[in-house]
mmCIF file with all atom_site columns, N, CA and C in Angstrom:
data_model
loop_
_atom_site.group_PDB
_atom_site.id
_atom_site.type_symbol
_atom_site.label_atom_id
_atom_site.label_alt_id
_atom_site.label_comp_id
_atom_site.label_asym_id
_atom_site.label_entity_id
_atom_site.label_seq_id
_atom_site.pdbx_PDB_ins_code
_atom_site.Cartn_x
_atom_site.Cartn_y
_atom_site.Cartn_z
_atom_site.occupancy
_atom_site.B_iso_or_equiv
_atom_site.pdbx_formal_charge
_atom_site.auth_seq_id
_atom_site.auth_comp_id
_atom_site.auth_asym_id
_atom_site.auth_atom_id
_atom_site.pdbx_PDB_model_num
ATOM 1   N N  . UNK A 1 1  ? 103.339 -86.905 31.617 1.00 0.00 ? 1  UNK A N  1
ATOM 2   C CA . UNK A 1 1  ? 103.104 -87.089 33.034 1.00 0.00 ? 1  UNK A CA 1
ATOM 3   C C  . UNK A 1 1  ? 101.754 -86.491 33.451 1.00 0.00 ? 1  UNK A C  1
ATOM 4   N N  . UNK A 1 2  ? 101.465 -85.330 32.880 1.00 0.00 ? 2  UNK A N  1
ATOM 5   C CA . UNK A 1 2  ? 100.223 -84.643 33.224 1.00 0.00 ? 2  UNK A CA 1
ATOM 6   C C  . UNK A 1 2  ? 99.013  -85.512 32.885 1.00 0.00 ? 2  UNK A C  1
ATOM 7   N N  . UNK A 1 3  ? 99.041  -86.129 31.712 1.00 0.00 ? 3  UNK A N  1
ATOM 8   C CA . UNK A 1 3  ? 97.927  -86.962 31.286 1.00 0.00 ? 3  UNK A CA 1
ATOM 9   C C  . UNK A 1 3  ? 97.775  -88.193 32.167 1.00 0.00 ? 3  UNK A C  1
ATOM 10  N N  . UNK A 1 4  ? 98.894  -88.762 32.593 1.00 0.00 ? 4  UNK A N  1
ATOM 11  C CA . UNK A 1 4  ? 98.867  -89.940 33.461 1.00 0.00 ? 4  UNK A CA 1
ATOM 12  C C  . UNK A 1 4  ? 98.185  -89.636 34.781 1.00 0.00 ? 4  UNK A C  1
ATOM 13  N N  . UNK A 1 5  ? 98.562  -88.535 35.410 1.00 0.00 ? 5  UNK A N  1
ATOM 14  C CA . UNK A 1 5  ? 97.961  -88.144 36.690 1.00 0.00 ? 5  UNK A CA 1
ATOM 15  C C  . UNK A 1 5  ? 96.484  -87.839 36.504 1.00 0.00 ? 5  UNK A C  1
ATOM 16  N N  . UNK A 1 6  ? 96.151  -87.189 35.404 1.00 0.00 ? 6  UNK A N  1
ATOM 17  C CA . UNK A 1 6  ? 94.757  -86.831 35.136 1.00 0.00 ? 6  UNK A CA 1
ATOM 18  C C  . UNK A 1 6  ? 93.879  -88.069 34.955 1.00 0.00 ? 6  UNK A C  1
ATOM 19  N N  . UNK A 1 7  ? 94.366  -89.060 34.236 1.00 0.00 ? 7  UNK A N  1
ATOM 20  C CA . UNK A 1 7  ? 93.605  -90.291 34.022 1.00 0.00 ? 7  UNK A CA 1
ATOM 21  C C  . UNK A 1 7  ? 93.392  -91.036 35.333 1.00 0.00 ? 7  UNK A C  1
ATOM 22  N N  . UNK A 1 8  ? 94.431  -91.128 36.142 1.00 0.00 ? 8  UNK A N  1
ATOM 23  C CA . UNK A 1 8  ? 94.317  -91.830 37.423 1.00 0.00 ? 8  UNK A CA 1
ATOM 24  C C  . UNK A 1 8  ? 93.342  -91.103 38.348 1.00 0.00 ? 8  UNK A C  1
ATOM 25  N N  . UNK A 1 9  ? 93.466  -89.790 38.425 1.00 0.00 ? 9  UNK A N  1
ATOM 26  C CA . UNK A 1 9  ? 92.617  -89.012 39.335 1.00 0.00 ? 9  UNK A CA 1
ATOM 27  C C  . UNK A 1 9  ? 91.149  -89.068 38.907 1.00 0.00 ? 9  UNK A C  1
ATOM 28  N N  . UNK A 1 10 ? 90.891  -88.965 37.622 1.00 0.00 ? 10 UNK A N  1
ATOM 29  C CA . UNK A 1 10 ? 89.502  -88.997 37.151 1.00 0.00 ? 10 UNK A CA 1
ATOM 30  C C  . UNK A 1 10 ? 88.854  -90.352 37.398 1.00 0.00 ? 10 UNK A C  1
ATOM 31  N N  . UNK A 1 11 ? 89.644  -91.412 37.409 1.00 0.00 ? 11 UNK A N  1
ATOM 32  C CA . UNK A 1 11 ? 89.104  -92.739 37.684 1.00 0.00 ? 11 UNK A CA 1
ATOM 33  C C  . UNK A 1 11 ? 88.740  -92.909 39.161 1.00 0.00 ? 11 UNK A C  1
ATOM 34  N N  . UNK A 1 12 ? 89.361  -92.135 40.030 1.00 0.00 ? 12 UNK A N  1
ATOM 35  C CA . UNK A 1 12 ? 89.146  -92.291 41.468 1.00 0.00 ? 12 UNK A CA 1
ATOM 36  C C  . UNK A 1 12 ? 87.982  -91.472 42.017 1.00 0.00 ? 12 UNK A C  1
ATOM 37  N N  . UNK A 1 13 ? 87.722  -90.310 41.461 1.00 0.00 ? 13 UNK A N  1
ATOM 38  C CA . UNK A 1 13 ? 86.795  -89.349 42.068 1.00 0.00 ? 13 UNK A CA 1
ATOM 39  C C  . UNK A 1 13 ? 85.370  -89.499 41.555 1.00 0.00 ? 13 UNK A C  1
ATOM 40  N N  . UNK A 1 14 ? 84.433  -88.861 42.292 1.00 0.00 ? 14 UNK A N  1
ATOM 41  C CA . UNK A 1 14 ? 83.027  -88.844 41.882 1.00 0.00 ? 14 UNK A CA 1
ATOM 42  C C  . UNK A 1 14 ? 82.739  -87.729 40.883 1.00 0.00 ? 14 UNK A C  1
ATOM 43  N N  . UNK A 1 15 ? 83.518  -86.648 40.947 1.00 0.00 ? 15 UNK A N  1
ATOM 44  C CA . UNK A 1 15 ? 83.334  -85.495 40.059 1.00 0.00 ? 15 UNK A CA 1
ATOM 45  C C  . UNK A 1 15 ? 84.550  -85.352 39.138 1.00 0.00 ? 15 UNK A C  1
ATOM 46  N N  . UNK A 1 16 ? 84.642  -86.151 38.085 1.00 0.00 ? 16 UNK A N  1
ATOM 47  C CA . UNK A 1 16 ? 85.828  -86.075 37.227 1.00 0.00 ? 16 UNK A CA 1
ATOM 48  C C  . UNK A 1 16 ? 85.953  -84.761 36.463 1.00 0.00 ? 16 UNK A C  1
ATOM 49  N N  . UNK A 1 17 ? 84.841  -84.021 36.323 1.00 0.00 ? 17 UNK A N  1
ATOM 50  C CA . UNK A 1 17 ? 84.917  -82.746 35.612 1.00 0.00 ? 17 UNK A CA 1
ATOM 51  C C  . UNK A 1 17 ? 85.608  -81.667 36.440 1.00 0.00 ? 17 UNK A C  1
ATOM 52  N N  . UNK A 1 18 ? 85.737  -81.857 37.741 1.00 0.00 ? 18 UNK A N  1
ATOM 53  C CA . UNK A 1 18 ? 86.390  -80.869 38.597 1.00 0.00 ? 18 UNK A CA 1
ATOM 54  C C  . UNK A 1 18 ? 87.861  -81.178 38.859 1.00 0.00 ? 18 UNK A C  1
ATOM 55  N N  . UNK A 1 19 ? 88.397  -82.176 38.175 1.00 0.00 ? 19 UNK A N  1
ATOM 56  C CA . UNK A 1 19 ? 89.817  -82.520 38.301 1.00 0.00 ? 19 UNK A CA 1
ATOM 57  C C  . UNK A 1 19 ? 90.604  -81.609 37.368 1.00 0.00 ? 19 UNK A C  1
ATOM 58  N N  . UNK A 1 20 ? 91.618  -80.949 37.917 1.00 0.00 ? 20 UNK A N  1
ATOM 59  C CA . UNK A 1 20 ? 92.506  -80.147 37.078 1.00 0.00 ? 20 UNK A CA 1
ATOM 60  C C  . UNK A 1 20 ? 93.947  -80.464 37.451 1.00 0.00 ? 20 UNK A C  1
ATOM 61  N N  . UNK A 1 21 ? 94.764  -80.578 36.425 1.00 0.00 ? 21 UNK A N  1
ATOM 62  C CA . UNK A 1 21 ? 96.169  -80.919 36.602 1.00 0.00 ? 21 UNK A CA 1
ATOM 63  C C  . UNK A 1 21 ? 96.999  -79.836 35.930 1.00 0.00 ? 21 UNK A C  1
ATOM 64  N N  . UNK A 1 22 ? 97.962  -79.297 36.679 1.00 0.00 ? 22 UNK A N  1
ATOM 65  C CA . UNK A 1 22 ? 98.847  -78.266 36.158 1.00 0.00 ? 22 UNK A CA 1
ATOM 66  C C  . UNK A 1 22 ? 100.278 -78.780 36.239 1.00 0.00 ? 22 UNK A C  1
ATOM 67  N N  . UNK A 1 23 ? 101.025 -78.617 35.171 1.00 0.00 ? 23 UNK A N  1
ATOM 68  C CA . UNK A 1 23 ? 102.400 -79.097 35.121 1.00 0.00 ? 23 UNK A CA 1
ATOM 69  C C  . UNK A 1 23 ? 103.346 -77.906 35.038 1.00 0.00 ? 23 UNK A C  1
ATOM 70  N N  . UNK A 1 24 ? 104.294 -77.839 35.986 1.00 0.00 ? 24 UNK A N  1
ATOM 71  C CA . UNK A 1 24 ? 105.281 -76.764 36.011 1.00 0.00 ? 24 UNK A CA 1
ATOM 72  C C  . UNK A 1 24 ? 106.647 -77.391 35.744 1.00 0.00 ? 24 UNK A C  1
ATOM 73  N N  . UNK A 1 25 ? 107.263 -76.997 34.641 1.00 0.00 ? 25 UNK A N  1
ATOM 74  C CA . UNK A 1 25 ? 108.564 -77.549 34.273 1.00 0.00 ? 25 UNK A CA 1
ATOM 75  C C  . UNK A 1 25 ? 109.691 -76.708 34.834 1.00 0.00 ? 25 UNK A C  1
ATOM 76  N N  . UNK A 1 26 ? 110.633 -77.372 35.488 1.00 0.00 ? 26 UNK A N  1
ATOM 77  C CA . UNK A 1 26 ? 111.838 -76.723 35.979 1.00 0.00 ? 26 UNK A CA 1
ATOM 78  C C  . UNK A 1 26 ? 113.036 -77.227 35.197 1.00 0.00 ? 26 UNK A C  1
ATOM 79  N N  . UNK A 1 27 ? 114.222 -76.858 35.642 1.00 0.00 ? 27 UNK A N  1
ATOM 80  C CA . UNK A 1 27 ? 115.420 -77.290 34.936 1.00 0.00 ? 27 UNK A CA 1
ATOM 81  C C  . UNK A 1 27 ? 115.649 -78.788 35.080 1.00 0.00 ? 27 UNK A C  1
ATOM 82  N N  . UNK A 1 28 ? 115.520 -79.286 36.314 1.00 0.00 ? 28 UNK A N  1
ATOM 83  C CA . UNK A 1 28 ? 115.796 -80.699 36.547 1.00 0.00 ? 28 UNK A CA 1
ATOM 84  C C  . UNK A 1 28 ? 114.573 -81.479 36.995 1.00 0.00 ? 28 UNK A C  1
ATOM 85  N N  . UNK A 1 29 ? 113.505 -80.789 37.328 1.00 0.00 ? 29 UNK A N  1
ATOM 86  C CA . UNK A 1 29 ? 112.344 -81.492 37.861 1.00 0.00 ? 29 UNK A CA 1
ATOM 87  C C  . UNK A 1 29 ? 111.048 -80.939 37.272 1.00 0.00 ? 29 UNK A C  1
ATOM 88  N N  . UNK A 1 30 ? 110.004 -81.725 37.448 1.00 0.00 ? 30 UNK A N  1
ATOM 89  C CA . UNK A 1 30 ? 108.666 -81.343 37.016 1.00 0.00 ? 30 UNK A CA 1
ATOM 90  C C  . UNK A 1 30 ? 107.766 -81.396 38.239 1.00 0.00 ? 30 UNK A C  1
ATOM 91  N N  . UNK A 1 31 ? 106.987 -80.341 38.452 1.00 0.00 ? 31 UNK A N  1
ATOM 92  C CA . UNK A 1 31 ? 106.023 -80.311 39.546 1.00 0.00 ? 31 UNK A CA 1
ATOM 93  C C  . UNK A 1 31 ? 104.636 -80.455 38.936 1.00 0.00 ? 31 UNK A C  1
ATOM 94  N N  . UNK A 1 32 ? 103.896 -81.444 39.407 1.00 0.00 ? 32 UNK A N  1
ATOM 95  C CA . UNK A 1 32 ? 102.545 -81.671 38.925 1.00 0.00 ? 32 UNK A CA 1
ATOM 96  C C  . UNK A 1 32 ? 101.583 -81.351 40.055 1.00 0.00 ? 32 UNK A C  1
ATOM 97  N N  . UNK A 1 33 ? 100.710 -80.373 39.826 1.00 0.00 ? 33 UNK A N  1
ATOM 98  C CA . UNK A 1 33 ? 99.733  -79.949 40.829 1.00 0.00 ? 33 UNK A CA 1
ATOM 99  C C  . UNK A 1 33 ? 98.381  -80.553 40.472 1.00 0.00 ? 33 UNK A C  1
ATOM 100 N N  . UNK A 1 34 ? 97.819  -81.298 41.407 1.00 0.00 ? 34 UNK A N  1
ATOM 101 C CA . UNK A 1 34 ? 96.536  -81.961 41.203 1.00 0.00 ? 34 UNK A CA 1
ATOM 102 C C  . UNK A 1 34 ? 95.498  -81.295 42.090 1.00 0.00 ? 34 UNK A C  1
ATOM 103 N N  . UNK A 1 35 ? 94.428  -80.787 41.462 1.00 0.00 ? 35 UNK A N  1
ATOM 104 C CA . UNK A 1 35 ? 93.334  -80.164 42.201 1.00 0.00 ? 35 UNK A CA 1
ATOM 105 C C  . UNK A 1 35 ? 92.063  -80.948 41.953 1.00 0.00 ? 35 UNK A C  1
ATOM 106 N N  . UNK A 1 36 ? 91.360  -81.283 43.041 1.00 0.00 ? 36 UNK A N  1
ATOM 107 C CA . UNK A 1 36 ? 90.087  -82.001 42.941 1.00 0.00 ? 36 UNK A CA 1
ATOM 108 C C  . UNK A 1 36 ? 89.066  -81.288 43.810 1.00 0.00 ? 36 UNK A C  1
ATOM 109 N N  . UNK A 1 37 ? 87.805  -81.685 43.678 1.00 0.00 ? 37 UNK A N  1
ATOM 110 C CA . UNK A 1 37 ? 86.749  -81.117 44.514 1.00 0.00 ? 37 UNK A CA 1
ATOM 111 C C  . UNK A 1 37 ? 87.006  -81.503 45.971 1.00 0.00 ? 37 UNK A C  1
ATOM 112 N N  . UNK A 1 38 ? 86.544  -80.666 46.892 1.00 0.00 ? 38 UNK A N  1
ATOM 113 C CA . UNK A 1 38 ? 86.796  -80.929 48.313 1.00 0.00 ? 38 UNK A CA 1
ATOM 114 C C  . UNK A 1 38 ? 86.168  -82.237 48.771 1.00 0.00 ? 38 UNK A C  1
ATOM 115 N N  . UNK A 1 39 ? 85.048  -82.626 48.173 1.00 0.00 ? 39 UNK A N  1
ATOM 116 C CA . UNK A 1 39 ? 84.404  -83.893 48.535 1.00 0.00 ? 39 UNK A CA 1
ATOM 117 C C  . UNK A 1 39 ? 85.253  -85.096 48.116 1.00 0.00 ? 39 UNK A C  1
ATOM 118 N N  . UNK A 1 40 ? 86.044  -84.941 47.073 1.00 0.00 ? 40 UNK A N  1
ATOM 119 C CA . UNK A 1 40 ? 86.830  -86.046 46.538 1.00 0.00 ? 40 UNK A CA 1
ATOM 120 C C  . UNK A 1 40 ? 88.257  -86.096 47.081 1.00 0.00 ? 40 UNK A C  1
ATOM 121 N N  . UNK A 1 41 ? 88.613  -85.169 47.936 1.00 0.00 ? 41 UNK A N  1
ATOM 122 C CA . UNK A 1 41 ? 89.981  -85.105 48.441 1.00 0.00 ? 41 UNK A CA 1
ATOM 123 C C  . UNK A 1 41 ? 90.382  -86.403 49.147 1.00 0.00 ? 41 UNK A C  1
ATOM 124 N N  . UNK A 1 42 ? 89.487  -86.952 49.939 1.00 0.00 ? 42 UNK A N  1
ATOM 125 C CA . UNK A 1 42 ? 89.791  -88.184 50.666 1.00 0.00 ? 42 UNK A CA 1
ATOM 126 C C  . UNK A 1 42 ? 89.984  -89.377 49.755 1.00 0.00 ? 42 UNK A C  1
ATOM 127 N N  . UNK A 1 43 ? 89.294  -89.384 48.629 1.00 0.00 ? 43 UNK A N  1
ATOM 128 C CA . UNK A 1 43 ? 89.422  -90.493 47.688 1.00 0.00 ? 43 UNK A CA 1
ATOM 129 C C  . UNK A 1 43 ? 90.765  -90.471 46.977 1.00 0.00 ? 43 UNK A C  1
ATOM 130 N N  . UNK A 1 44 ? 91.305  -89.282 46.762 1.00 0.00 ? 44 UNK A N  1
ATOM 131 C CA . UNK A 1 44 ? 92.598  -89.169 46.087 1.00 0.00 ? 44 UNK A CA 1
ATOM 132 C C  . UNK A 1 44 ? 93.737  -89.443 47.065 1.00 0.00 ? 44 UNK A C  1
ATOM 133 N N  . UNK A 1 45 ? 93.573  -89.023 48.307 1.00 0.00 ? 45 UNK A N  1
ATOM 134 C CA . UNK A 1 45 ? 94.626  -89.231 49.301 1.00 0.00 ? 45 UNK A CA 1
ATOM 135 C C  . UNK A 1 45 ? 94.589  -90.662 49.840 1.00 0.00 ? 45 UNK A C  1
ATOM 136 N N  . UNK A 1 46 ? 93.408  -91.161 50.152 1.00 0.00 ? 46 UNK A N  1
ATOM 137 C CA . UNK A 1 46 ? 93.284  -92.522 50.650 1.00 0.00 ? 46 UNK A CA 1
ATOM 138 C C  . UNK A 1 46 ? 93.588  -92.619 52.131 1.00 0.00 ? 46 UNK A C  1
ATOM 139 N N  . UNK A 1 47 ? 93.361  -93.795 52.692 1.00 0.00 ? 47 UNK A N  1
ATOM 140 C CA . UNK A 1 47 ? 93.631  -94.015 54.110 1.00 0.00 ? 47 UNK A CA 1
ATOM 141 C C  . UNK A 1 47 ? 95.132  -94.001 54.345 1.00 0.00 ? 47 UNK A C  1
ATOM 142 N N  . UNK A 1 48 ? 95.545  -93.158 55.257 1.00 0.00 ? 48 UNK A N  1
ATOM 143 C CA . UNK A 1 48 ? 96.950  -92.965 55.619 1.00 0.00 ? 48 UNK A CA 1
ATOM 144 C C  . UNK A 1 48 ? 97.808  -92.592 54.413 1.00 0.00 ? 48 UNK A C  1
ATOM 145 N N  . UNK A 1 49 ? 97.191  -91.973 53.402 1.00 0.00 ? 49 UNK A N  1
ATOM 146 C CA . UNK A 1 49 ? 97.931  -91.489 52.241 1.00 0.00 ? 49 UNK A CA 1
ATOM 147 C C  . UNK A 1 49 ? 98.388  -92.568 51.285 1.00 0.00 ? 49 UNK A C  1
ATOM 148 N N  . UNK A 1 50 ? 97.778  -93.732 51.347 1.00 0.00 ? 50 UNK A N  1
ATOM 149 C CA . UNK A 1 50 ? 98.242  -94.847 50.515 1.00 0.00 ? 50 UNK A CA 1
ATOM 150 C C  . UNK A 1 50 ? 98.002  -94.621 49.030 1.00 0.00 ? 50 UNK A C  1
ATOM 151 N N  . UNK A 1 51 ? 96.846  -94.074 48.671 1.00 0.00 ? 51 UNK A N  1
ATOM 152 C CA . UNK A 1 51 ? 96.558  -93.846 47.243 1.00 0.00 ? 51 UNK A CA 1
ATOM 153 C C  . UNK A 1 51 ? 97.453  -92.743 46.694 1.00 0.00 ? 51 UNK A C  1
ATOM 154 N N  . UNK A 1 52 ? 97.653  -91.689 47.477 1.00 0.00 ? 52 UNK A N  1
ATOM 155 C CA . UNK A 1 52 ? 98.536  -90.599 47.044 1.00 0.00 ? 52 UNK A CA 1
ATOM 156 C C  . UNK A 1 52 ? 99.960  -91.124 46.848 1.00 0.00 ? 52 UNK A C  1
ATOM 157 N N  . UNK A 1 53 ? 100.398 -91.983 47.734 1.00 0.00 ? 53 UNK A N  1
ATOM 158 C CA . UNK A 1 53 ? 101.745 -92.560 47.617 1.00 0.00 ? 53 UNK A CA 1
ATOM 159 C C  . UNK A 1 53 ? 101.841 -93.436 46.378 1.00 0.00 ? 53 UNK A C  1
ATOM 160 N N  . UNK A 1 54 ? 100.775 -94.187 46.086 1.00 0.00 ? 54 UNK A N  1
ATOM 161 C CA . UNK A 1 54 ? 100.767 -95.041 44.902 1.00 0.00 ? 54 UNK A CA 1
ATOM 162 C C  . UNK A 1 54 ? 100.814 -94.211 43.620 1.00 0.00 ? 54 UNK A C  1
ATOM 163 N N  . UNK A 1 55 ? 100.071 -93.108 43.601 1.00 0.00 ? 55 UNK A N  1
ATOM 164 C CA . UNK A 1 55 ? 100.095 -92.214 42.428 1.00 0.00 ? 55 UNK A CA 1
ATOM 165 C C  . UNK A 1 55 ? 101.502 -91.665 42.230 1.00 0.00 ? 55 UNK A C  1
ATOM 166 N N  . UNK A 1 56 ? 102.124 -91.218 43.315 1.00 0.00 ? 56 UNK A N  1
ATOM 167 C CA . UNK A 1 56 ? 103.488 -90.675 43.222 1.00 0.00 ? 56 UNK A CA 1
ATOM 168 C C  . UNK A 1 56 ? 104.473 -91.738 42.740 1.00 0.00 ? 56 UNK A C  1
ATOM 169 N N  . UNK A 1 57 ? 104.318 -92.974 43.195 1.00 0.00 ? 57 UNK A N  1
ATOM 170 C CA . UNK A 1 57 ? 105.215 -94.051 42.788 1.00 0.00 ? 57 UNK A CA 1
ATOM 171 C C  . UNK A 1 57 ? 105.090 -94.342 41.299 1.00 0.00 ? 57 UNK A C  1
ATOM 172 N N  . UNK A 1 58 ? 103.865 -94.404 40.790 1.00 0.00 ? 58 UNK A N  1
ATOM 173 C CA . UNK A 1 58 ? 103.656 -94.667 39.363 1.00 0.00 ? 58 UNK A CA 1
ATOM 174 C C  . UNK A 1 58 ? 104.236 -93.540 38.517 1.00 0.00 ? 58 UNK A C  1
ATOM 175 N N  . UNK A 1 59 ? 104.024 -92.306 38.936 1.00 0.00 ? 59 UNK A N  1
ATOM 176 C CA . UNK A 1 59 ? 104.532 -91.167 38.161 1.00 0.00 ? 59 UNK A CA 1
ATOM 177 C C  . UNK A 1 59 ? 106.056 -91.127 38.195 1.00 0.00 ? 59 UNK A C  1
ATOM 178 N N  . UNK A 1 60 ? 106.653 -91.422 39.341 1.00 0.00 ? 60 UNK A N  1
ATOM 179 C CA . UNK A 1 60 ? 108.117 -91.442 39.419 1.00 0.00 ? 60 UNK A CA 1
ATOM 180 C C  . UNK A 1 60 ? 108.699 -92.542 38.546 1.00 0.00 ? 60 UNK A C  1
ATOM 181 N N  . UNK A 1 61 ? 108.028 -93.689 38.494 1.00 0.00 ? 61 UNK A N  1
ATOM 182 C CA . UNK A 1 61 ? 108.501 -94.772 37.636 1.00 0.00 ? 61 UNK A CA 1
ATOM 183 C C  . UNK A 1 61 ? 108.437 -94.372 36.167 1.00 0.00 ? 61 UNK A C  1
ATOM 184 N N  . UNK A 1 62 ? 107.387 -93.676 35.777 1.00 0.00 ? 62 UNK A N  1
ATOM 185 C CA . UNK A 1 62 ? 107.271 -93.210 34.392 1.00 0.00 ? 62 UNK A CA 1
ATOM 186 C C  . UNK A 1 62 ? 108.301 -92.122 34.092 1.00 0.00 ? 62 UNK A C  1
ATOM 187 N N  . UNK A 1 63 ? 108.658 -91.338 35.099 1.00 0.00 ? 63 UNK A N  1
ATOM 188 C CA . UNK A 1 63 ? 109.599 -90.234 34.892 1.00 0.00 ? 63 UNK A CA 1
ATOM 189 C C  . UNK A 1 63 ? 111.037 -90.713 34.751 1.00 0.00 ? 63 UNK A C  1
ATOM 190 N N  . UNK A 1 64 ? 111.353 -91.877 35.291 1.00 0.00 ? 64 UNK A N  1
ATOM 191 C CA . UNK A 1 64 ? 112.726 -92.360 35.190 1.00 0.00 ? 64 UNK A CA 1
ATOM 192 C C  . UNK A 1 64 ? 113.110 -92.666 33.742 1.00 0.00 ? 64 UNK A C  1
ATOM 193 N N  . UNK A 1 65 ? 112.130 -92.950 32.901 1.00 0.00 ? 65 UNK A N  1
ATOM 194 C CA . UNK A 1 65 ? 112.421 -93.169 31.487 1.00 0.00 ? 65 UNK A CA 1
ATOM 195 C C  . UNK A 1 65 ? 112.914 -91.889 30.823 1.00 0.00 ? 65 UNK A C  1
ATOM 196 N N  . UNK A 1 66 ? 112.460 -90.741 31.322 1.00 0.00 ? 66 UNK A N  1
ATOM 197 C CA . UNK A 1 66 ? 112.850 -89.453 30.754 1.00 0.00 ? 66 UNK A CA 1
ATOM 198 C C  . UNK A 1 66 ? 113.987 -88.800 31.536 1.00 0.00 ? 66 UNK A C  1
ATOM 199 N N  . UNK A 1 67 ? 114.511 -89.501 32.533 1.00 0.00 ? 67 UNK A N  1
ATOM 200 C CA . UNK A 1 67 ? 115.576 -88.983 33.399 1.00 0.00 ? 67 UNK A CA 1
ATOM 201 C C  . UNK A 1 67 ? 115.205 -87.646 34.025 1.00 0.00 ? 67 UNK A C  1
ATOM 202 N N  . UNK A 1 68 ? 113.976 -87.566 34.506 1.00 0.00 ? 68 UNK A N  1
ATOM 203 C CA . UNK A 1 68 ? 113.476 -86.361 35.172 1.00 0.00 ? 68 UNK A CA 1
ATOM 204 C C  . UNK A 1 68 ? 113.062 -86.713 36.595 1.00 0.00 ? 68 UNK A C  1
ATOM 205 N N  . UNK A 1 69 ? 112.986 -85.704 37.422 1.00 0.00 ? 69 UNK A N  1
ATOM 206 C CA . UNK A 1 69 ? 112.485 -85.866 38.787 1.00 0.00 ? 69 UNK A CA 1
ATOM 207 C C  . UNK A 1 69 ? 111.106 -85.235 38.835 1.00 0.00 ? 69 UNK A C  1
ATOM 208 N N  . UNK A 1 70 ? 110.145 -85.971 39.361 1.00 0.00 ? 70 UNK A N  1
ATOM 209 C CA . UNK A 1 70 ? 108.765 -85.506 39.365 1.00 0.00 ? 70 UNK A CA 1
ATOM 210 C C  . UNK A 1 70 ? 108.255 -85.426 40.796 1.00 0.00 ? 70 UNK A C  1
ATOM 211 N N  . UNK A 1 71 ? 107.556 -84.325 41.100 1.00 0.00 ? 71 UNK A N  1
ATOM 212 C CA . UNK A 1 71 ? 106.927 -84.135 42.391 1.00 0.00 ? 71 UNK A CA 1
ATOM 213 C C  . UNK A 1 71 ? 105.438 -83.942 42.139 1.00 0.00 ? 71 UNK A C  1
ATOM 214 N N  . UNK A 1 72 ? 104.604 -84.745 42.807 1.00 0.00 ? 72 UNK A N  1
ATOM 215 C CA . UNK A 1 72 ? 103.151 -84.628 42.676 1.00 0.00 ? 72 UNK A CA 1
ATOM 216 C C  . UNK A 1 72 ? 102.605 -83.981 43.933 1.00 0.00 ? 72 UNK A C  1
ATOM 217 N N  . UNK A 1 73 ? 101.948 -82.840 43.770 1.00 0.00 ? 73 UNK A N  1
ATOM 218 C CA . UNK A 1 73 ? 101.344 -82.118 44.892 1.00 0.00 ? 73 UNK A CA 1
ATOM 219 C C  . UNK A 1 73 ? 99.823  -82.161 44.752 1.00 0.00 ? 73 UNK A C  1
ATOM 220 N N  . UNK A 1 74 ? 99.162  -82.559 45.830 1.00 0.00 ? 74 UNK A N  1
ATOM 221 C CA . UNK A 1 74 ? 97.708  -82.585 45.829 1.00 0.00 ? 74 UNK A CA 1
ATOM 222 C C  . UNK A 1 74 ? 97.218  -81.343 46.553 1.00 0.00 ? 74 UNK A C  1
ATOM 223 N N  . UNK A 1 75 ? 96.499  -80.499 45.835 1.00 0.00 ? 75 UNK A N  1
ATOM 224 C CA . UNK A 1 75 ? 96.071  -79.201 46.387 1.00 0.00 ? 75 UNK A CA 1
ATOM 225 C C  . UNK A 1 75 ? 94.576  -79.245 46.646 1.00 0.00 ? 75 UNK A C  1
#
């Protein structure tokens, strides 16, 4: 999951070297923290949060294969 979010985020931003993804594993869920440069924050979130919602949808679809619950947080 971490690699998936990282690939998507690096494709969207102007500064791909400043993208960092942290994965926190819990008992039933996985929390993925995405950090980008402040200039690129709008590109990851998108207008009215559409890109962020799309990223979350793709990650949740990938997580259903592993029977896990995934939460993507953009920091």
